[in-house]
PDB file of C-alpha atoms in Angstrom:
ATOM      1  CA  MET K   1     -19.939 -19.293  -6.963  1.00  0.00           C
ATOM      2  CA  ASP K   2     -17.595 -21.919  -4.429  1.00  0.00           C
ATOM      3  CA  PHE K   3     -18.468 -20.690  -0.939  1.00  0.00           C
ATOM      4  CA  SER K   4     -15.155 -22.648  -0.043  1.00  0.00           C
ATOM      5  CA  THR K   5     -13.329 -20.315  -2.349  1.00  0.00           C
ATOM      6  CA  VAL K   6     -14.831 -17.310  -0.742  1.00  0.00           C
ATOM      7  CA  LEU K   7     -13.614 -18.616   2.699  1.00  0.00           C
ATOM      8  CA  ILE K   8     -10.043 -18.734   1.394  1.00  0.00           C
ATOM      9  CA  LEU K   9      -9.824 -15.753  -0.248  1.00  0.00           C
ATOM     10  CA  CYS K  10     -11.262 -13.953   2.565  1.00  0.00           C
ATOM     11  CA  GLY K  11      -8.445 -15.575   4.988  1.00  0.00           C
ATOM     12  CA  PHE K  12      -5.695 -14.144   2.568  1.00  0.00           C
ATOM     13  CA  SER K  13      -7.582 -10.891   2.928  1.00  0.00           C
ATOM     14  CA  PHE K  14      -7.535 -10.720   6.481  1.00  0.00           C
ATOM     15  CA  VAL K  15      -3.954 -11.661   6.885  1.00  0.00           C
ATOM     16  CA  ALA K  16      -3.018  -9.009   3.857  1.00  0.00           C
ATOM     17  CA  GLY K  17      -5.222  -6.129   5.631  1.00  0.00           C
ATOM     18  CA  PHE K  18      -3.131  -7.084   8.784  1.00  0.00           C
ATOM     19  CA  VAL K  19       0.049  -6.978   7.343  1.00  0.00           C
ATOM     20  CA  ASP K  20      -0.849  -3.476   5.372  1.00  0.00           C
ATOM     21  CA  ALA K  21      -1.949  -1.858   8.636  1.00  0.00           C
ATOM     22  CA  ILE K  22       1.471  -2.443   9.816  1.00  0.00           C
ATOM     23  CA  ILE K  23       3.724  -1.311   7.030  1.00  0.00           C
ATOM     24  CA  GLY K  24       2.087  -2.192   3.940  1.00  0.00           C
ATOM     25  CA  GLY K  25       2.753  -4.719   1.220  1.00  0.00           C
ATOM     26  CA  GLY K  26      -0.677  -6.385   1.810  1.00  0.00           C
ATOM     27  CA  GLY K  27      -1.343  -6.479  -1.938  1.00  0.00           C
ATOM     28  CA  LEU K  28       1.577  -9.355  -2.201  1.00  0.00           C
ATOM     29  CA  ILE K  29      -0.608 -11.654  -0.237  1.00  0.00           C
ATOM     30  CA  GLN K  30      -3.883 -10.597  -1.496  1.00  0.00           C
ATOM     31  CA  THR K  31      -3.225 -10.580  -5.226  1.00  0.00           C
ATOM     32  CA  PRO K  32      -1.305 -14.028  -5.928  1.00  0.00           C
ATOM     33  CA  ALA K  33      -4.251 -15.561  -3.687  1.00  0.00           C
ATOM     34  CA  ILE K  34      -7.184 -14.092  -5.965  1.00  0.00           C
ATOM     35  CA  LEU K  35      -4.921 -14.670  -9.047  1.00  0.00           C
ATOM     36  CA  PHE K  36      -4.477 -18.557  -8.132  1.00  0.00           C
ATOM     37  CA  SER K  37      -7.860 -19.472  -6.932  1.00  0.00           C
ATOM     38  CA  LEU K  38      -9.885 -17.816  -9.679  1.00  0.00           C
ATOM     39  CA  PRO K  39      -7.751 -18.460 -12.810  1.00  0.00           C
ATOM     40  CA  GLN K  40     -10.974 -18.672 -15.092  1.00  0.00           C
ATOM     41  CA  TYR K  41     -11.234 -14.683 -14.955  1.00  0.00           C
ATOM     42  CA  PRO K  42      -9.456 -11.988 -16.853  1.00  0.00           C
ATOM     43  CA  ILE K  43      -6.300 -10.787 -14.797  1.00  0.00           C
ATOM     44  CA  PRO K  44      -7.691  -6.953 -15.093  1.00  0.00           C
ATOM     45  CA  THR K  45     -10.888  -8.264 -13.617  1.00  0.00           C
ATOM     46  CA  LEU K  46      -9.197  -9.975 -10.673  1.00  0.00           C
ATOM     47  CA  ILE K  47      -6.893  -7.093  -9.961  1.00  0.00           C
ATOM     48  CA  GLY K  48      -9.785  -4.495 -10.107  1.00  0.00           C
ATOM     49  CA  THR K  49     -11.547  -6.969  -7.745  1.00  0.00           C
ATOM     50  CA  THR K  50      -8.654  -6.548  -5.133  1.00  0.00           C
ATOM     51  CA  LYS K  51      -8.902  -2.825  -4.981  1.00  0.00           C
ATOM     52  CA  ILE K  52     -12.182  -2.874  -3.138  1.00  0.00           C
ATOM     53  CA  PRO K  53     -10.773  -4.781  -0.099  1.00  0.00           C
ATOM     54  CA  SER K  54      -7.589  -2.849  -0.095  1.00  0.00           C
ATOM     55  CA  LEU K  55      -9.610   0.734  -0.086  1.00  0.00           C
ATOM     56  CA  ALA K  56     -11.570  -1.093   2.877  1.00  0.00           C
ATOM     57  CA  GLY K  57      -8.375  -2.010   4.629  1.00  0.00           C
ATOM     58  CA  SER K  58      -6.705   1.271   3.956  1.00  0.00           C
ATOM     59  CA  LEU K  59      -9.638   3.155   5.434  1.00  0.00           C
ATOM     60  CA  MET K  60      -9.595   1.219   8.339  1.00  0.00           C
ATOM     61  CA  GLY K  61      -5.934   1.631   9.070  1.00  0.00           C
ATOM     62  CA  ALA K  62      -6.096   5.387   8.411  1.00  0.00           C
ATOM     63  CA  PHE K  63      -8.731   5.777  10.767  1.00  0.00           C
ATOM     64  CA  GLN K  64      -7.018   3.504  13.679  1.00  0.00           C
ATOM     65  CA  TYR K  65      -3.770   5.773  13.015  1.00  0.00           C
ATOM     66  CA  SER K  66      -5.173   9.037  13.044  1.00  0.00           C
ATOM     67  CA  ARG K  67      -6.870   8.579  16.124  1.00  0.00           C
ATOM     68  CA  ARG K  68      -3.448   8.303  17.930  1.00  0.00           C
ATOM     69  CA  VAL K  69      -1.038  10.173  15.863  1.00  0.00           C
ATOM     70  CA  ALA K  70      -0.907  13.703  14.859  1.00  0.00           C
ATOM     71  CA  VAL K  71      -1.630  14.250  11.060  1.00  0.00           C
ATOM     72  CA  VAL K  72      -0.285  17.207   9.071  1.00  0.00           C
ATOM     73  CA  GLY K  73      -3.970  18.265   7.822  1.00  0.00           C
ATOM     74  CA  ARG K  74      -2.958  21.182   5.722  1.00  0.00           C
ATOM     75  CA  PHE K  75      -0.834  19.235   3.636  1.00  0.00           C
ATOM     76  CA  ILE K  76      -2.059  15.624   3.733  1.00  0.00           C
ATOM     77  CA  GLY K  77      -5.282  16.871   2.001  1.00  0.00           C
ATOM     78  CA  PRO K  78      -4.065  18.255  -1.211  1.00  0.00           C
ATOM     79  CA  MET K  79      -1.638  15.683  -1.246  1.00  0.00           C
ATOM     80  CA  MET K  80      -4.414  12.885  -1.200  1.00  0.00           C
ATOM     81  CA  VAL K  81      -6.296  14.745  -4.019  1.00  0.00           C
ATOM     82  CA  ILE K  82      -2.969  14.623  -6.061  1.00  0.00           C
ATOM     83  CA  ALA K  83      -2.290  10.938  -5.310  1.00  0.00           C
ATOM     84  CA  PHE K  84      -6.045  10.480  -6.213  1.00  0.00           C
ATOM     85  CA  ALA K  85      -5.777  12.186  -9.646  1.00  0.00           C
ATOM     86  CA  ALA K  86      -2.043  10.509 -10.458  1.00  0.00           C
ATOM     87  CA  SER K  87      -3.514   7.046  -9.475  1.00  0.00           C
ATOM     88  CA  TRP K  88      -6.559   7.139 -11.865  1.00  0.00           C
ATOM     89  CA  LEU K  89      -3.875   8.331 -14.603  1.00  0.00           C
ATOM     90  CA  GLY K  90      -1.740   5.619 -13.472  1.00  0.00           C
ATOM     91  CA  SER K  91      -4.525   3.041 -14.142  1.00  0.00           C
ATOM     92  CA  TRP K  92      -5.394   4.410 -17.397  1.00  0.00           C
ATOM     93  CA  THR K  93      -1.921   4.497 -19.035  1.00  0.00           C
ATOM     94  CA  LEU K  94      -1.626   0.676 -17.585  1.00  0.00           C
ATOM     95  CA  THR K  95      -4.651  -0.146 -20.082  1.00  0.00           C
ATOM     96  CA  ARG K  96      -2.284   1.489 -22.997  1.00  0.00           C
ATOM     97  CA  VAL K  97       1.333   0.952 -22.215  1.00  0.00           C
ATOM     98  CA  PRO K  98       2.889  -2.417 -20.817  1.00  0.00           C
ATOM     99  CA  ASN K  99       4.284  -2.234 -17.168  1.00  0.00           C
ATOM    100  CA  SER K 100       6.746  -5.134 -17.344  1.00  0.00           C
ATOM    101  CA  PHE K 101       9.888  -2.726 -17.177  1.00  0.00           C
ATOM    102  CA  MET K 102       8.915  -1.667 -13.648  1.00  0.00           C
ATOM    103  CA  LYS K 103       9.695  -4.883 -11.909  1.00  0.00           C
ATOM    104  CA  PRO K 104      13.364  -4.822 -12.081  1.00  0.00           C
ATOM    105  CA  LEU K 105      13.177  -0.996 -11.420  1.00  0.00           C
ATOM    106  CA  ALA K 106      11.384  -1.485  -8.151  1.00  0.00           C
ATOM    107  CA  LEU K 107      13.625  -4.655  -7.423  1.00  0.00           C
ATOM    108  CA  GLY K 108      16.747  -2.417  -7.441  1.00  0.00           C
ATOM    109  CA  ILE K 109      15.020   0.198  -5.705  1.00  0.00           C
ATOM    110  CA  LEU K 110      13.909  -2.365  -2.725  1.00  0.00           C
ATOM    111  CA  ILE K 111      17.306  -3.918  -2.362  1.00  0.00           C
ATOM    112  CA  GLY K 112      18.492  -0.200  -2.037  1.00  0.00           C
ATOM    113  CA  VAL K 113      15.999   0.511   0.691  1.00  0.00           C
ATOM    114  CA  PHE K 114      16.654  -2.740   2.429  1.00  0.00           C
ATOM    115  CA  ILE K 115      20.572  -2.304   2.849  1.00  0.00           C
ATOM    116  CA  TYR K 116      19.773   1.447   3.783  1.00  0.00           C
ATOM    117  CA  THR K 117      17.334   0.437   6.411  1.00  0.00           C
ATOM    118  CA  LEU K 118      19.019  -2.708   8.000  1.00  0.00           C
ATOM    119  CA  THR K 119      22.295  -0.638   8.328  1.00  0.00           C
ATOM    120  CA  LYS K 120      20.830   2.606   9.772  1.00  0.00           C
ATOM    121  CA  LYS K 121      19.575   1.564  13.418  1.00  0.00           C
ATOM    122  CA  ASP K 122      17.836   4.767  13.778  1.00  0.00           C
ATOM    123  CA  PHE K 123      15.895   4.705  10.764  1.00  0.00           C
ATOM    124  CA  GLY K 124      12.215   5.996  11.420  1.00  0.00           C
ATOM    125  CA  GLN K 125      12.605   5.609  15.501  1.00  0.00           C
ATOM    126  CA  VAL K 126      11.980   9.472  15.945  1.00  0.00           C
ATOM    127  CA  SER K 127      10.593  12.275  14.292  1.00  0.00           C
ATOM    128  CA  HIS K 128      12.886  15.194  13.444  1.00  0.00           C
ATOM    129  CA  ARG K 129      12.201  17.839  11.266  1.00  0.00           C
ATOM    130  CA  VAL K 130      14.781  17.944   8.402  1.00  0.00           C
ATOM    131  CA  VAL K 131      12.909  20.705   6.217  1.00  0.00           C
ATOM    132  CA  THR K 132      11.016  24.087   6.444  1.00  0.00           C
ATOM    133  CA  ALA K 133       7.064  23.837   5.875  1.00  0.00           C
ATOM    134  CA  ARG K 134       6.905  25.160   2.463  1.00  0.00           C
ATOM    135  CA  GLN K 135       9.245  22.254   1.426  1.00  0.00           C
ATOM    136  CA  GLN K 136       7.487  19.753   3.490  1.00  0.00           C
ATOM    137  CA  ARG K 137       4.297  20.811   1.552  1.00  0.00           C
ATOM    138  CA  ILE K 138       6.291  20.684  -2.042  1.00  0.00           C
ATOM    139  CA  ARG K 139       7.817  17.417  -1.156  1.00  0.00           C
ATOM    140  CA  MET K 140       4.450  15.352   0.181  1.00  0.00           C
ATOM    141  CA  TRP K 141       2.684  16.824  -3.360  1.00  0.00           C
ATOM    142  CA  LEU K 142       5.442  15.732  -5.308  1.00  0.00           C
ATOM    143  CA  MET K 143       5.033  12.194  -3.371  1.00  0.00           C
ATOM    144  CA  GLY K 144       1.403  11.999  -3.966  1.00  0.00           C
ATOM    145  CA  ALA K 145       2.060  12.477  -7.603  1.00  0.00           C
ATOM    146  CA  GLY K 146       4.773  10.075  -8.144  1.00  0.00           C
ATOM    147  CA  ILE K 147       3.838   7.321  -5.834  1.00  0.00           C
ATOM    148  CA  GLY K 148       0.229   8.080  -6.617  1.00  0.00           C
ATOM    149  CA  PHE K 149       0.901   7.190 -10.407  1.00  0.00           C
ATOM    150  CA  TYR K 150       3.208   4.182  -9.531  1.00  0.00           C
ATOM    151  CA  ASP K 151       0.071   2.914  -7.696  1.00  0.00           C
ATOM    152  CA  GLY K 152      -2.285   2.953 -10.526  1.00  0.00           C
ATOM    153  CA  PHE K 153       0.243   1.548 -13.002  1.00  0.00           C
ATOM    154  CA  PHE K 154       2.025  -0.699 -11.009  1.00  0.00           C
ATOM    155  CA  GLY K 155       1.213  -1.145  -7.505  1.00  0.00           C
ATOM    156  CA  PRO K 156       3.113  -3.551  -5.314  1.00  0.00           C
ATOM    157  CA  GLY K 157       5.117  -1.812  -2.374  1.00  0.00           C
ATOM    158  CA  THR K 158       3.093   1.407  -2.768  1.00  0.00           C
ATOM    159  CA  GLY K 159       2.425   1.555   0.930  1.00  0.00           C
ATOM    160  CA  SER K 160       6.015   0.477   2.028  1.00  0.00           C
ATOM    161  CA  PHE K 161       7.393   3.458  -0.487  1.00  0.00           C
ATOM    162  CA  LEU K 162       5.238   5.896   0.877  1.00  0.00           C
ATOM    163  CA  VAL K 163       6.349   5.008   4.494  1.00  0.00           C
ATOM    164  CA  LEU K 164       9.904   5.126   3.303  1.00  0.00           C
ATOM    165  CA  GLY K 165       9.260   8.688   1.730  1.00  0.00           C
ATOM    166  CA  PHE K 166       7.642  10.329   4.606  1.00  0.00           C
ATOM    167  CA  ILE K 167      10.519   9.160   6.951  1.00  0.00           C
ATOM    168  CA  THR K 168      13.435  10.213   4.780  1.00  0.00           C
ATOM    169  CA  LEU K 169      12.059  13.123   3.012  1.00  0.00           C
ATOM    170  CA  ILE K 170       9.698  14.773   5.818  1.00  0.00           C
ATOM    171  CA  GLY K 171      11.571  13.327   8.689  1.00  0.00           C
ATOM    172  CA  PHE K 172       8.636  11.244  10.513  1.00  0.00           C
ATOM    173  CA  ASP K 173       9.267   8.096  12.873  1.00  0.00           C
ATOM    174  CA  PHE K 174       7.640   4.872  11.717  1.00  0.00           C
ATOM    175  CA  LEU K 175       4.419   5.339  13.598  1.00  0.00           C
ATOM    176  CA  LYS K 176       3.656   8.948  12.066  1.00  0.00           C
ATOM    177  CA  ALA K 177       4.912   7.963   8.407  1.00  0.00           C
ATOM    178  CA  ASN K 178       2.452   5.000   8.751  1.00  0.00           C
ATOM    179  CA  ALA K 179      -0.369   7.063   9.482  1.00  0.00           C
ATOM    180  CA  HIS K 180       0.113   9.756   6.776  1.00  0.00           C
ATOM    181  CA  ALA K 181       0.681   6.680   4.389  1.00  0.00           C
ATOM    182  CA  LYS K 182      -2.515   5.197   5.038  1.00  0.00           C
ATOM    183  CA  LEU K 183      -4.590   8.238   4.243  1.00  0.00           C
ATOM    184  CA  VAL K 184      -2.778   8.502   1.180  1.00  0.00           C
ATOM    185  CA  ASN K 185      -3.158   5.195   0.083  1.00  0.00           C
ATOM    186  CA  ALA K 186      -6.715   5.231   0.878  1.00  0.00           C
ATOM    187  CA  SER K 187      -6.901   7.829  -1.608  1.00  0.00           C
ATOM    188  CA  THR K 188      -4.865   5.985  -4.413  1.00  0.00           C
ATOM    189  CA  ASN K 189      -6.965   2.909  -3.565  1.00  0.00           C
ATOM    190  CA  LEU K 190     -10.197   4.744  -4.044  1.00  0.00           C
ATOM    191  CA  ALA K 191      -9.129   6.063  -7.620  1.00  0.00           C
ATOM    192  CA  SER K 192      -8.255   2.527  -8.932  1.00  0.00           C
ATOM    193  CA  ALA K 193     -11.392   0.973  -7.465  1.00  0.00           C
ATOM    194  CA  LEU K 194     -13.532   3.633  -9.209  1.00  0.00           C
ATOM    195  CA  PHE K 195     -11.748   3.557 -12.521  1.00  0.00           C
ATOM    196  CA  PHE K 196     -11.842  -0.616 -12.522  1.00  0.00           C
ATOM    197  CA  PHE K 197     -16.012  -0.160 -11.691  1.00  0.00           C
ATOM    198  CA  TYR K 198     -16.232   2.187 -14.330  1.00  0.00           C
ATOM    199  CA  GLU K 199     -14.437  -0.536 -16.628  1.00  0.00           C
ATOM    200  CA  GLY K 200     -16.668  -3.111 -15.438  1.00  0.00           C
ATOM    201  CA  ARG K 201     -14.054  -5.225 -14.044  1.00  0.00           C
ATOM    202  CA  ILE K 202     -14.933  -5.968 -10.451  1.00  0.00           C
ATOM    203  CA  LEU K 203     -16.530  -9.229  -8.855  1.00  0.00           C
ATOM    204  CA  PHE K 204     -18.555  -8.114  -6.027  1.00  0.00           C
ATOM    205  CA  ILE K 205     -19.418 -11.525  -5.023  1.00  0.00           C
ATOM    206  CA  PHE K 206     -15.795 -11.804  -3.845  1.00  0.00           C
ATOM    207  CA  ALA K 207     -14.876  -8.158  -3.537  1.00  0.00           C
ATOM    208  CA  LEU K 208     -17.497  -7.189  -0.607  1.00  0.00           C
ATOM    209  CA  PRO K 209     -16.845 -10.272   1.687  1.00  0.00           C
ATOM    210  CA  MET K 210     -12.932  -9.931   1.190  1.00  0.00           C
ATOM    211  CA  ALA K 211     -13.577  -6.252   2.072  1.00  0.00           C
ATOM    212  CA  LEU K 212     -14.752  -7.229   5.323  1.00  0.00           C
ATOM    213  CA  ALA K 213     -11.832  -9.682   5.917  1.00  0.00           C
ATOM    214  CA  ASN K 214      -9.393  -6.923   4.702  1.00  0.00           C
ATOM    215  CA  LEU K 215     -11.025  -4.360   7.202  1.00  0.00           C
ATOM    216  CA  SER K 216     -10.683  -6.612  10.307  1.00  0.00           C
ATOM    217  CA  GLY K 217      -7.311  -7.458   9.727  1.00  0.00           C
ATOM    218  CA  ALA K 218      -6.523  -3.770   9.002  1.00  0.00           C
ATOM    219  CA  PHE K 219      -8.126  -3.052  12.741  1.00  0.00           C
ATOM    220  CA  PHE K 220      -5.963  -5.900  14.503  1.00  0.00           C
ATOM    221  CA  GLY K 221      -2.767  -4.881  12.413  1.00  0.00           C
ATOM    222  CA  ALA K 222      -3.083  -1.257  13.146  1.00  0.00           C
ATOM    223  CA  ARG K 223      -3.859  -1.795  17.028  1.00  0.00           C
ATOM    224  CA  LEU K 224      -0.908  -3.988  17.072  1.00  0.00           C
ATOM    225  CA  ALA K 225       1.741  -1.460  15.308  1.00  0.00           C
ATOM    226  CA  ILE K 226       0.459   1.313  17.761  1.00  0.00           C
ATOM    227  CA  LEU K 227       0.710  -1.052  20.648  1.00  0.00           C
ATOM    228  CA  LYS K 228       4.127  -2.051  19.873  1.00  0.00           C
ATOM    229  CA  GLY K 229       5.677   1.132  18.300  1.00  0.00           C
ATOM    230  CA  ASN K 230       8.623   1.978  15.979  1.00  0.00           C
ATOM    231  CA  ARG K 231      11.039  -0.759  16.527  1.00  0.00           C
ATOM    232  CA  PHE K 232       8.320  -3.490  16.022  1.00  0.00           C
ATOM    233  CA  ILE K 233       7.484  -1.644  12.985  1.00  0.00           C
ATOM    234  CA  ARG K 234      11.051  -1.267  11.790  1.00  0.00           C
ATOM    235  CA  VAL K 235      11.631  -5.380  12.054  1.00  0.00           C
ATOM    236  CA  PHE K 236       8.242  -5.639  10.283  1.00  0.00           C
ATOM    237  CA  PHE K 237       9.410  -3.356   7.666  1.00  0.00           C
ATOM    238  CA  LEU K 238      12.917  -5.155   7.230  1.00  0.00           C
ATOM    239  CA  VAL K 239      10.764  -8.613   6.739  1.00  0.00           C
ATOM    240  CA  LEU K 240       8.214  -7.267   4.292  1.00  0.00           C
ATOM    241  CA  ILE K 241      11.166  -5.722   1.978  1.00  0.00           C
ATOM    242  CA  ALA K 242      12.882  -8.890   1.905  1.00  0.00           C
ATOM    243  CA  ALA K 243       9.857 -11.054   0.923  1.00  0.00           C
ATOM    244  CA  THR K 244       9.250  -8.299  -1.463  1.00  0.00           C
ATOM    245  CA  ILE K 245      12.706  -8.584  -3.066  1.00  0.00           C
ATOM    246  CA  LEU K 246      12.600 -12.398  -2.994  1.00  0.00           C
ATOM    247  CA  ARG K 247       9.039 -12.212  -4.578  1.00  0.00           C
ATOM    248  CA  PHE K 248      10.164  -9.978  -7.857  1.00  0.00           C
ATOM    249  CA  ALA K 249      13.232 -11.884  -7.995  1.00  0.00           C
ATOM    250  CA  TRP K 250      11.584 -15.243  -8.475  1.00  0.00           C
ATOM    251  CA  ASP K 251       9.013 -13.502 -11.088  1.00  0.00           C
ATOM    252  CA  LEU K 252      11.797 -12.323 -13.205  1.00  0.00           C
ATOM    253  CA  ILE K 253      14.111 -15.673 -12.991  1.00  0.00           C
ATOM    254  CA  LYS K 254      11.342 -18.052 -13.175  1.00  0.00           C
TER     255      LYS K 254
END
């Protein structure tokens, strides 16, 4: 093992945890870093390795947000269970069905999300009740199933899609949406991590130090987001979505 490679991966993992804790999207930083740094390993093994630091970071983010933001406990628990099962199913499906068709679909959705968020200045700035408790429960559970499967099958942008769903479908502001998104994302990351562990596709010699780095980044990222509030998160959200669009577009045309 090259110690310098571990240090480089930990650096990228720290930044990924920091960004992901603010608005999601850490995988866009962490995954290319490990694919470039360890080309001698199979891609599924490298993807499986990133699930451990992603899980550590999402747990830290969930802990930080839940200490300061009220969580709808009676609905989020079942949603996490549904998302866990859906993510496992998505990971299993990935081993049998190619996911190449997902990238142009996700690109189109993200372009729409960017335009909508950019033009709607008050998007995610305040919480407002848009549905009944029963409708909220159903929508959260459907989100858990759909986005959980997406995370296991494809992955990039999962945190951002969760935040978007909590804002548009449930009526949360950015901070509250982030708090709930981190809990659900922790559940989907746990499912994927267990699946890849079962498949023997995790390099723990890299995964564990990366997990410590990601966790540390998530600590500072969540604290900054809570300190700066919704306007800061909205700007960060737009920057991340724009970066994701450029990344997907580049992958499609190269």
